[in-house]
PDB file of C-alpha atoms and ligand atoms in Angstrom:
ATOM      1  CA  MET A   1      12.018  11.541   9.284  1.00  0.00           C
ATOM      2  CA  SER A   2       8.641   9.827   9.496  1.00  0.00           C
ATOM      3  CA  PRO A   3       7.341   8.244   6.307  1.00  0.00           C
ATOM      4  CA  ASP A   4       4.922  10.145   4.118  1.00  0.00           C
ATOM      5  CA  TYR A   5       1.913   7.867   3.685  1.00  0.00           C
ATOM      6  CA  ARG A   6      -0.377  10.459   2.087  1.00  0.00           C
ATOM      7  CA  LEU A   7      -0.702   9.063  -1.436  1.00  0.00           C
ATOM      8  CA  TYR A   8       0.211   5.390  -1.428  1.00  0.00           C
ATOM      9  CA  LEU A   9       0.159   3.619  -4.789  1.00  0.00           C
ATOM     10  CA  VAL A  10      -0.456  -0.141  -4.768  1.00  0.00           C
ATOM     11  CA  THR A  11       0.411  -1.693  -8.106  1.00  0.00           C
ATOM     12  CA  ASP A  12      -1.956  -3.752 -10.255  1.00  0.00           C
ATOM     13  CA  GLU A  13      -0.468  -7.126 -11.079  1.00  0.00           C
ATOM     14  CA  ARG A  14      -2.330  -7.225 -14.390  1.00  0.00           C
ATOM     15  CA  LEU A  15       0.000  -4.557 -15.779  1.00  0.00           C
ATOM     16  CA  SER A  16       2.774  -5.764 -18.072  1.00  0.00           C
ATOM     17  CA  ASP A  17       6.321  -4.942 -16.969  1.00  0.00           C
ATOM     18  CA  GLU A  18       6.357  -2.060 -19.395  1.00  0.00           C
ATOM     19  CA  ALA A  19       3.007  -0.691 -18.237  1.00  0.00           C
ATOM     20  CA  LEU A  20       4.036  -1.120 -14.602  1.00  0.00           C
ATOM     21  CA  CYS A  21       7.169   0.947 -15.152  1.00  0.00           C
ATOM     22  CA  TYR A  22       5.203   3.578 -17.033  1.00  0.00           C
ATOM     23  CA  VAL A  23       2.527   3.868 -14.340  1.00  0.00           C
ATOM     24  CA  VAL A  24       5.011   4.064 -11.482  1.00  0.00           C
ATOM     25  CA  THR A  25       7.222   6.606 -13.253  1.00  0.00           C
ATOM     26  CA  GLN A  26       4.249   8.798 -14.048  1.00  0.00           C
ATOM     27  CA  ALA A  27       2.669   8.380 -10.627  1.00  0.00           C
ATOM     28  CA  VAL A  28       5.874   9.455  -8.902  1.00  0.00           C
ATOM     29  CA  GLU A  29       6.036  12.512 -11.149  1.00  0.00           C
ATOM     30  CA  GLY A  30       2.442  13.206 -10.134  1.00  0.00           C
ATOM     31  CA  GLY A  31       3.374  13.094  -6.459  1.00  0.00           C
ATOM     32  CA  VAL A  32       2.714   9.633  -4.997  1.00  0.00           C
ATOM     33  CA  THR A  33       4.574   9.324  -1.720  1.00  0.00           C
ATOM     34  CA  MET A  34       4.839   5.543  -1.374  1.00  0.00           C
ATOM     35  CA  VAL A  35       4.733   2.573  -3.783  1.00  0.00           C
ATOM     36  CA  GLN A  36       3.775  -0.990  -2.946  1.00  0.00           C
ATOM     37  CA  LEU A  37       4.486  -3.812  -5.387  1.00  0.00           C
ATOM     38  CA  ARG A  38       1.595  -6.258  -5.085  1.00  0.00           C
ATOM     39  CA  GLU A  39       1.883  -9.581  -6.912  1.00  0.00           C
ATOM     40  CA  LYS A  40      -0.543 -12.323  -5.975  1.00  0.00           C
ATOM     41  CA  GLN A  41      -0.569 -14.778  -8.886  1.00  0.00           C
ATOM     42  CA  GLY A  42       2.806 -14.692 -10.561  1.00  0.00           C
ATOM     43  CA  ASP A  43       5.856 -16.721  -9.648  1.00  0.00           C
ATOM     44  CA  LEU A  44       8.677 -15.610  -7.402  1.00  0.00           C
ATOM     45  CA  ARG A  45      11.048 -14.830 -10.272  1.00  0.00           C
ATOM     46  CA  ARG A  46       8.553 -12.430 -11.740  1.00  0.00           C
ATOM     47  CA  PHE A  47       7.970 -10.792  -8.357  1.00  0.00           C
ATOM     48  CA  ILE A  48      11.706 -10.251  -7.844  1.00  0.00           C
ATOM     49  CA  HIS A  49      12.197  -9.019 -11.403  1.00  0.00           C
ATOM     50  CA  ARG A  50       9.403  -6.478 -11.085  1.00  0.00           C
ATOM     51  CA  GLY A  51      10.750  -5.424  -7.703  1.00  0.00           C
ATOM     52  CA  GLN A  52      14.134  -4.735  -9.272  1.00  0.00           C
ATOM     53  CA  LEU A  53      12.500  -2.718 -12.048  1.00  0.00           C
ATOM     54  CA  LEU A  54      10.703  -0.551  -9.500  1.00  0.00           C
ATOM     55  CA  LYS A  55      13.788  -0.182  -7.354  1.00  0.00           C
ATOM     56  CA  THR A  56      15.596   1.295 -10.319  1.00  0.00           C
ATOM     57  CA  ILE A  57      12.733   3.662 -11.067  1.00  0.00           C
ATOM     58  CA  LEU A  58      12.397   4.801  -7.459  1.00  0.00           C
ATOM     59  CA  ALA A  59      16.124   5.180  -6.759  1.00  0.00           C
ATOM     60  CA  GLY A  60      16.856   8.767  -5.797  1.00  0.00           C
ATOM     61  CA  THR A  61      13.193   9.829  -5.741  1.00  0.00           C
ATOM     62  CA  GLY A  62      12.756   9.508  -1.980  1.00  0.00           C
ATOM     63  CA  VAL A  63       9.648   7.388  -2.564  1.00  0.00           C
ATOM     64  CA  PRO A  64       9.901   4.124  -0.588  1.00  0.00           C
ATOM     65  CA  LEU A  65       9.299   0.758  -2.259  1.00  0.00           C
ATOM     66  CA  ILE A  66       7.180  -1.601  -0.158  1.00  0.00           C
ATOM     67  CA  ILE A  67       6.793  -5.284  -1.023  1.00  0.00           C
ATOM     68  CA  ASN A  68       3.440  -6.948  -0.472  1.00  0.00           C
ATOM     69  CA  ASP A  69       3.367 -10.175   1.568  1.00  0.00           C
ATOM     70  CA  ARG A  70       6.939 -11.376   1.076  1.00  0.00           C
ATOM     71  CA  VAL A  71       9.752 -10.605   3.477  1.00  0.00           C
ATOM     72  CA  ASP A  72      12.179 -12.707   1.422  1.00  0.00           C
ATOM     73  CA  VAL A  73      11.555 -10.665  -1.720  1.00  0.00           C
ATOM     74  CA  ALA A  74      12.004  -7.404   0.180  1.00  0.00           C
ATOM     75  CA  LEU A  75      15.306  -8.592   1.634  1.00  0.00           C
ATOM     76  CA  ALA A  76      16.505 -10.015  -1.685  1.00  0.00           C
ATOM     77  CA  ILE A  77      16.107  -6.700  -3.484  1.00  0.00           C
ATOM     78  CA  ASN A  78      16.752  -4.488  -0.464  1.00  0.00           C
ATOM     79  CA  ALA A  79      13.359  -2.806  -0.674  1.00  0.00           C
ATOM     80  CA  ASP A  80      12.330  -0.229   1.912  1.00  0.00           C
ATOM     81  CA  GLY A  81       9.687  -2.326   3.584  1.00  0.00           C
ATOM     82  CA  VAL A  82       7.007  -4.995   3.600  1.00  0.00           C
ATOM     83  CA  HIS A  83       3.248  -4.926   3.817  1.00  0.00           C
ATOM     84  CA  LEU A  84       1.700  -7.963   5.513  1.00  0.00           C
ATOM     85  CA  GLY A  85      -1.825  -9.348   5.536  1.00  0.00           C
ATOM     86  CA  GLN A  86      -3.418 -11.227   8.386  1.00  0.00           C
ATOM     87  CA  SER A  87      -2.433 -14.608   6.928  1.00  0.00           C
ATOM     88  CA  ASP A  88       1.158 -13.684   6.104  1.00  0.00           C
ATOM     89  CA  MET A  89       4.203 -14.078   8.334  1.00  0.00           C
ATOM     90  CA  PRO A  90       3.541 -12.800  11.883  1.00  0.00           C
ATOM     91  CA  ALA A  91       4.645  -9.196  12.328  1.00  0.00           C
ATOM     92  CA  GLU A  92       7.120 -10.023  15.116  1.00  0.00           C
ATOM     93  CA  MET A  93       8.952 -12.486  12.866  1.00  0.00           C
ATOM     94  CA  ALA A  94       8.940 -10.090   9.941  1.00  0.00           C
ATOM     95  CA  ARG A  95      10.379  -7.349  12.149  1.00  0.00           C
ATOM     96  CA  GLU A  96      13.070  -9.697  13.392  1.00  0.00           C
ATOM     97  CA  LEU A  97      14.114 -10.519   9.826  1.00  0.00           C
ATOM     98  CA  LEU A  98      13.812  -6.986   8.459  1.00  0.00           C
ATOM     99  CA  GLY A  99      15.473  -5.134  11.323  1.00  0.00           C
ATOM    100  CA  GLU A 100      14.405  -1.768  12.685  1.00  0.00           C
ATOM    101  CA  ASP A 101      15.206   0.318   9.632  1.00  0.00           C
ATOM    102  CA  LYS A 102      12.644  -1.162   7.244  1.00  0.00           C
ATOM    103  CA  LEU A 103       9.026  -0.113   7.126  1.00  0.00           C
ATOM    104  CA  LEU A 104       6.474  -2.705   8.152  1.00  0.00           C
ATOM    105  CA  GLY A 105       2.760  -2.386   7.500  1.00  0.00           C
ATOM    106  CA  LEU A 106      -0.121  -4.689   8.385  1.00  0.00           C
ATOM    107  CA  THR A 107      -3.648  -4.865   7.031  1.00  0.00           C
ATOM    108  CA  VAL A 108      -6.459  -4.923   9.576  1.00  0.00           C
ATOM    109  CA  GLU A 109      -9.975  -5.920   8.623  1.00  0.00           C
ATOM    110  CA  SER A 110     -11.854  -5.457  11.893  1.00  0.00           C
ATOM    111  CA  MET A 111     -11.811  -3.432  15.109  1.00  0.00           C
ATOM    112  CA  ALA A 112     -10.501  -6.485  16.965  1.00  0.00           C
ATOM    113  CA  GLN A 113      -7.538  -6.740  14.569  1.00  0.00           C
ATOM    114  CA  LEU A 114      -6.940  -3.001  14.832  1.00  0.00           C
ATOM    115  CA  GLN A 115      -6.766  -3.195  18.614  1.00  0.00           C
ATOM    116  CA  GLU A 116      -4.583  -6.290  18.598  1.00  0.00           C
ATOM    117  CA  ALA A 117      -2.200  -4.618  16.150  1.00  0.00           C
ATOM    118  CA  GLN A 118      -1.511  -1.673  18.455  1.00  0.00           C
ATOM    119  CA  SER A 119       1.094  -3.657  20.365  1.00  0.00           C
ATOM    120  CA  LEU A 120       2.772  -5.162  17.289  1.00  0.00           C
ATOM    121  CA  PRO A 121       6.146  -3.959  15.960  1.00  0.00           C
ATOM    122  CA  VAL A 122       4.653  -2.353  12.850  1.00  0.00           C
ATOM    123  CA  ASP A 123       4.971   1.190  11.498  1.00  0.00           C
ATOM    124  CA  TYR A 124       1.487   1.613  10.081  1.00  0.00           C
ATOM    125  CA  LEU A 125      -1.808  -0.184   9.569  1.00  0.00           C
ATOM    126  CA  GLY A 126      -3.729  -0.631   6.336  1.00  0.00           C
ATOM    127  CA  ILE A 127      -7.464  -0.263   6.950  1.00  0.00           C
ATOM    128  CA  SER A 128      -9.207  -2.634   4.573  1.00  0.00           C
ATOM    129  CA  THR A 129     -11.560  -2.216   2.950  1.00  0.00           C
ATOM    130  CA  VAL A 130     -13.014   1.260   3.203  1.00  0.00           C
ATOM    131  CA  PHE A 131     -15.461   0.821   0.336  1.00  0.00           C
ATOM    132  CA  ALA A 132     -16.369  -2.239  -1.738  1.00  0.00           C
ATOM    133  CA  THR A 133     -14.045  -2.530  -4.714  1.00  0.00           C
ATOM    134  CA  PRO A 134     -13.858  -4.739  -7.799  1.00  0.00           C
ATOM    135  CA  THR A 135     -10.059  -4.769  -7.404  1.00  0.00           C
ATOM    136  CA  LYS A 136     -10.348  -7.070  -4.371  1.00  0.00           C
ATOM    137  CA  THR A 137     -13.538  -9.045  -3.932  1.00  0.00           C
ATOM    138  CA  ASP A 138     -12.577 -11.422  -1.114  1.00  0.00           C
ATOM    139  CA  THR A 139     -12.895  -8.759   1.558  1.00  0.00           C
ATOM    140  CA  CYS A 140     -15.040  -9.487   4.610  1.00  0.00           C
ATOM    141  CA  PHE A 141     -15.781  -6.055   6.028  1.00  0.00           C
ATOM    142  CA  GLU A 142     -16.348  -2.492   4.871  1.00  0.00           C
ATOM    143  CA  TRP A 143     -15.269   0.214   7.289  1.00  0.00           C
ATOM    144  CA  GLY A 144     -17.016   3.076   5.547  1.00  0.00           C
ATOM    145  CA  VAL A 145     -16.286   6.629   6.616  1.00  0.00           C
ATOM    146  CA  PRO A 146     -17.810   6.284  10.129  1.00  0.00           C
ATOM    147  CA  GLY A 147     -15.770   3.118  10.719  1.00  0.00           C
ATOM    148  CA  LEU A 148     -12.660   4.931   9.593  1.00  0.00           C
ATOM    149  CA  GLU A 149     -13.352   7.752  12.046  1.00  0.00           C
ATOM    150  CA  LEU A 150     -13.724   5.224  14.841  1.00  0.00           C
ATOM    151  CA  ALA A 151     -10.540   3.416  13.800  1.00  0.00           C
ATOM    152  CA  GLN A 152      -8.661   6.700  13.710  1.00  0.00           C
ATOM    153  CA  SER A 153      -9.802   7.584  17.220  1.00  0.00           C
ATOM    154  CA  CYS A 154      -8.662   4.179  18.541  1.00  0.00           C
ATOM    155  CA  SER A 155      -5.235   3.889  16.926  1.00  0.00           C
ATOM    156  CA  GLN A 156      -1.843   5.100  18.067  1.00  0.00           C
ATOM    157  CA  LEU A 157      -0.379   3.809  14.820  1.00  0.00           C
ATOM    158  CA  PRO A 158      -0.713   5.745  11.553  1.00  0.00           C
ATOM    159  CA  LEU A 159      -3.570   4.456   9.396  1.00  0.00           C
ATOM    160  CA  VAL A 160      -3.616   4.058   5.636  1.00  0.00           C
ATOM    161  CA  ALA A 161      -7.102   3.597   4.207  1.00  0.00           C
ATOM    162  CA  ILE A 162      -7.578   1.273   1.221  1.00  0.00           C
ATOM    163  CA  GLY A 163     -10.397   0.058  -0.964  1.00  0.00           C
ATOM    164  CA  GLY A 164     -12.551   1.893  -3.470  1.00  0.00           C
ATOM    165  CA  ILE A 165     -10.884   5.253  -2.931  1.00  0.00           C
ATOM    166  CA  GLU A 166     -11.014   7.607  -5.891  1.00  0.00           C
ATOM    167  CA  LEU A 167     -11.200  11.284  -6.709  1.00  0.00           C
ATOM    168  CA  ALA A 168     -14.872  11.502  -5.748  1.00  0.00           C
ATOM    169  CA  ASN A 169     -14.417  10.231  -2.187  1.00  0.00           C
ATOM    170  CA  ILE A 170     -10.767  10.893  -1.277  1.00  0.00           C
ATOM    171  CA  GLY A 171     -11.715  14.161   0.410  1.00  0.00           C
ATOM    172  CA  GLN A 172     -14.105  12.561   2.897  1.00  0.00           C
ATOM    173  CA  VAL A 173     -11.641   9.733   3.564  1.00  0.00           C
ATOM    174  CA  CYS A 174      -8.823  12.170   4.323  1.00  0.00           C
ATOM    175  CA  ALA A 175     -11.119  14.280   6.503  1.00  0.00           C
ATOM    176  CA  THR A 176     -11.139  11.384   9.008  1.00  0.00           C
ATOM    177  CA  GLY A 177      -7.527  12.248   9.796  1.00  0.00           C
ATOM    178  CA  VAL A 178      -5.911   9.089   8.399  1.00  0.00           C
ATOM    179  CA  ALA A 179      -2.225   9.346   7.570  1.00  0.00           C
ATOM    180  CA  GLY A 180      -2.741   8.214   4.016  1.00  0.00           C
ATOM    181  CA  VAL A 181      -4.835   6.632   1.304  1.00  0.00           C
ATOM    182  CA  ALA A 182      -3.771   3.627  -0.756  1.00  0.00           C
ATOM    183  CA  LEU A 183      -5.124   3.176  -4.243  1.00  0.00           C
ATOM    184  CA  VAL A 184      -4.847   0.737  -7.113  1.00  0.00           C
ATOM    185  CA  SER A 185      -7.296   1.517  -9.900  1.00  0.00           C
ATOM    186  CA  ALA A 186      -7.585   5.276  -9.435  1.00  0.00           C
ATOM    187  CA  ILE A 187      -3.960   5.509 -10.582  1.00  0.00           C
ATOM    188  CA  CYS A 188      -3.119   2.225 -12.369  1.00  0.00           C
ATOM    189  CA  GLY A 189      -6.339   2.394 -14.369  1.00  0.00           C
ATOM    190  CA  ALA A 190      -6.010   6.047 -15.292  1.00  0.00           C
ATOM    191  CA  GLN A 191      -5.248   7.119 -18.854  1.00  0.00           C
ATOM    192  CA  LYS A 192      -2.734   9.575 -17.452  1.00  0.00           C
ATOM    193  CA  PRO A 193      -1.390   8.304 -14.133  1.00  0.00           C
ATOM    194  CA  ARG A 194       0.622  11.472 -13.570  1.00  0.00           C
ATOM    195  CA  VAL A 195      -2.424  13.687 -13.896  1.00  0.00           C
ATOM    196  CA  ALA A 196      -4.500  11.302 -11.775  1.00  0.00           C
ATOM    197  CA  ALA A 197      -1.918  11.312  -8.982  1.00  0.00           C
ATOM    198  CA  ARG A 198      -1.639  15.072  -9.076  1.00  0.00           C
ATOM    199  CA  GLU A 199      -5.412  15.537  -8.887  1.00  0.00           C
ATOM    200  CA  LEU A 200      -5.725  13.046  -6.024  1.00  0.00           C
ATOM    201  CA  LEU A 201      -2.900  14.696  -4.104  1.00  0.00           C
ATOM    202  CA  ALA A 202      -4.521  18.086  -4.513  1.00  0.00           C
ATOM    203  CA  ARG A 203      -7.587  16.798  -2.623  1.00  0.00           C
ATOM    204  CA  ILE A 204      -5.605  15.407   0.305  1.00  0.00           C
TER     205      ILE A 204
HETATM  206  N1  TZP B 301      -6.694  -4.401  -0.158  1.00  0.00           N
HETATM  207  C1  TZP B 301      -7.879  -4.019   0.255  1.00  0.00           C
HETATM  208  S1  TZP B 301      -8.817  -3.315  -0.941  1.00  0.00           S
HETATM  209  C2  TZP B 301      -7.542  -3.505  -2.069  1.00  0.00           C
HETATM  210  C3  TZP B 301      -6.473  -4.120  -1.468  1.00  0.00           C
HETATM  211  C4  TZP B 301      -5.212  -4.470  -2.108  1.00  0.00           C
HETATM  212  C5  TZP B 301      -7.637  -3.071  -3.480  1.00  0.00           C
HETATM  213  C6  TZP B 301      -7.904  -1.613  -3.613  1.00  0.00           C
HETATM  214  O1  TZP B 301      -8.011  -1.315  -4.964  1.00  0.00           O
HETATM  215  P1  TZP B 301      -8.783  -0.024  -5.485  1.00  0.00           P
HETATM  216  O2  TZP B 301      -8.768  -0.210  -6.980  1.00  0.00           O
HETATM  217  O3  TZP B 301      -8.004   1.164  -5.053  1.00  0.00           O
HETATM  218  O4  TZP B 301     -10.166  -0.078  -4.914  1.00  0.00           O
HETATM  219 MG1   MG B 302      -0.944  -9.879   1.984  1.00  0.00          MG
END
């Protein structure tokens, strides 16, 4: 069965362990189809610990757990996949280590990267960033909706759009035909993550 990328939650590392577990539990109840654990600042122990917490929460839900950046963490906790950036381990090496059964995603930040990625052994591409977002300020390019349409027409691989996506614009993003949308603040920052996820899903 092909993965369901439609509503892809990327976690906010500022959440405490308790808040992280709460958000993910609620978001899954609300219908998120994929969860990525994203930890940029903390140490490796913390990353692994939080990965184990989410593995427990997601067990039996059918929602895959993807680890951001780190193939070793994904292997250590037997997560369902890895999401790489352009400066992480090369996709070929990650695929070699992960085997064929794990999901592998790669962020692309330009048309050139999108085209280059078509021949890589990845399952999907993250299109970053669609809109400017305070959640990630070191981005170099905004695709916008027209850019997303162009990307979609050029890619054989499923695309997951990320950056500044919220209830107000998710409809126009999904209308481009992308396989999914990835969000941090629209769910992690919501008072009621379950309600937020449900409302977002309803617009997809
Ligand atoms: N990569 C590109 S934009 C982004 C990441 C991790 C953050 C998206 O966060 P938000 O809050 O959904 O705009
Ligand atoms: Mg990365």
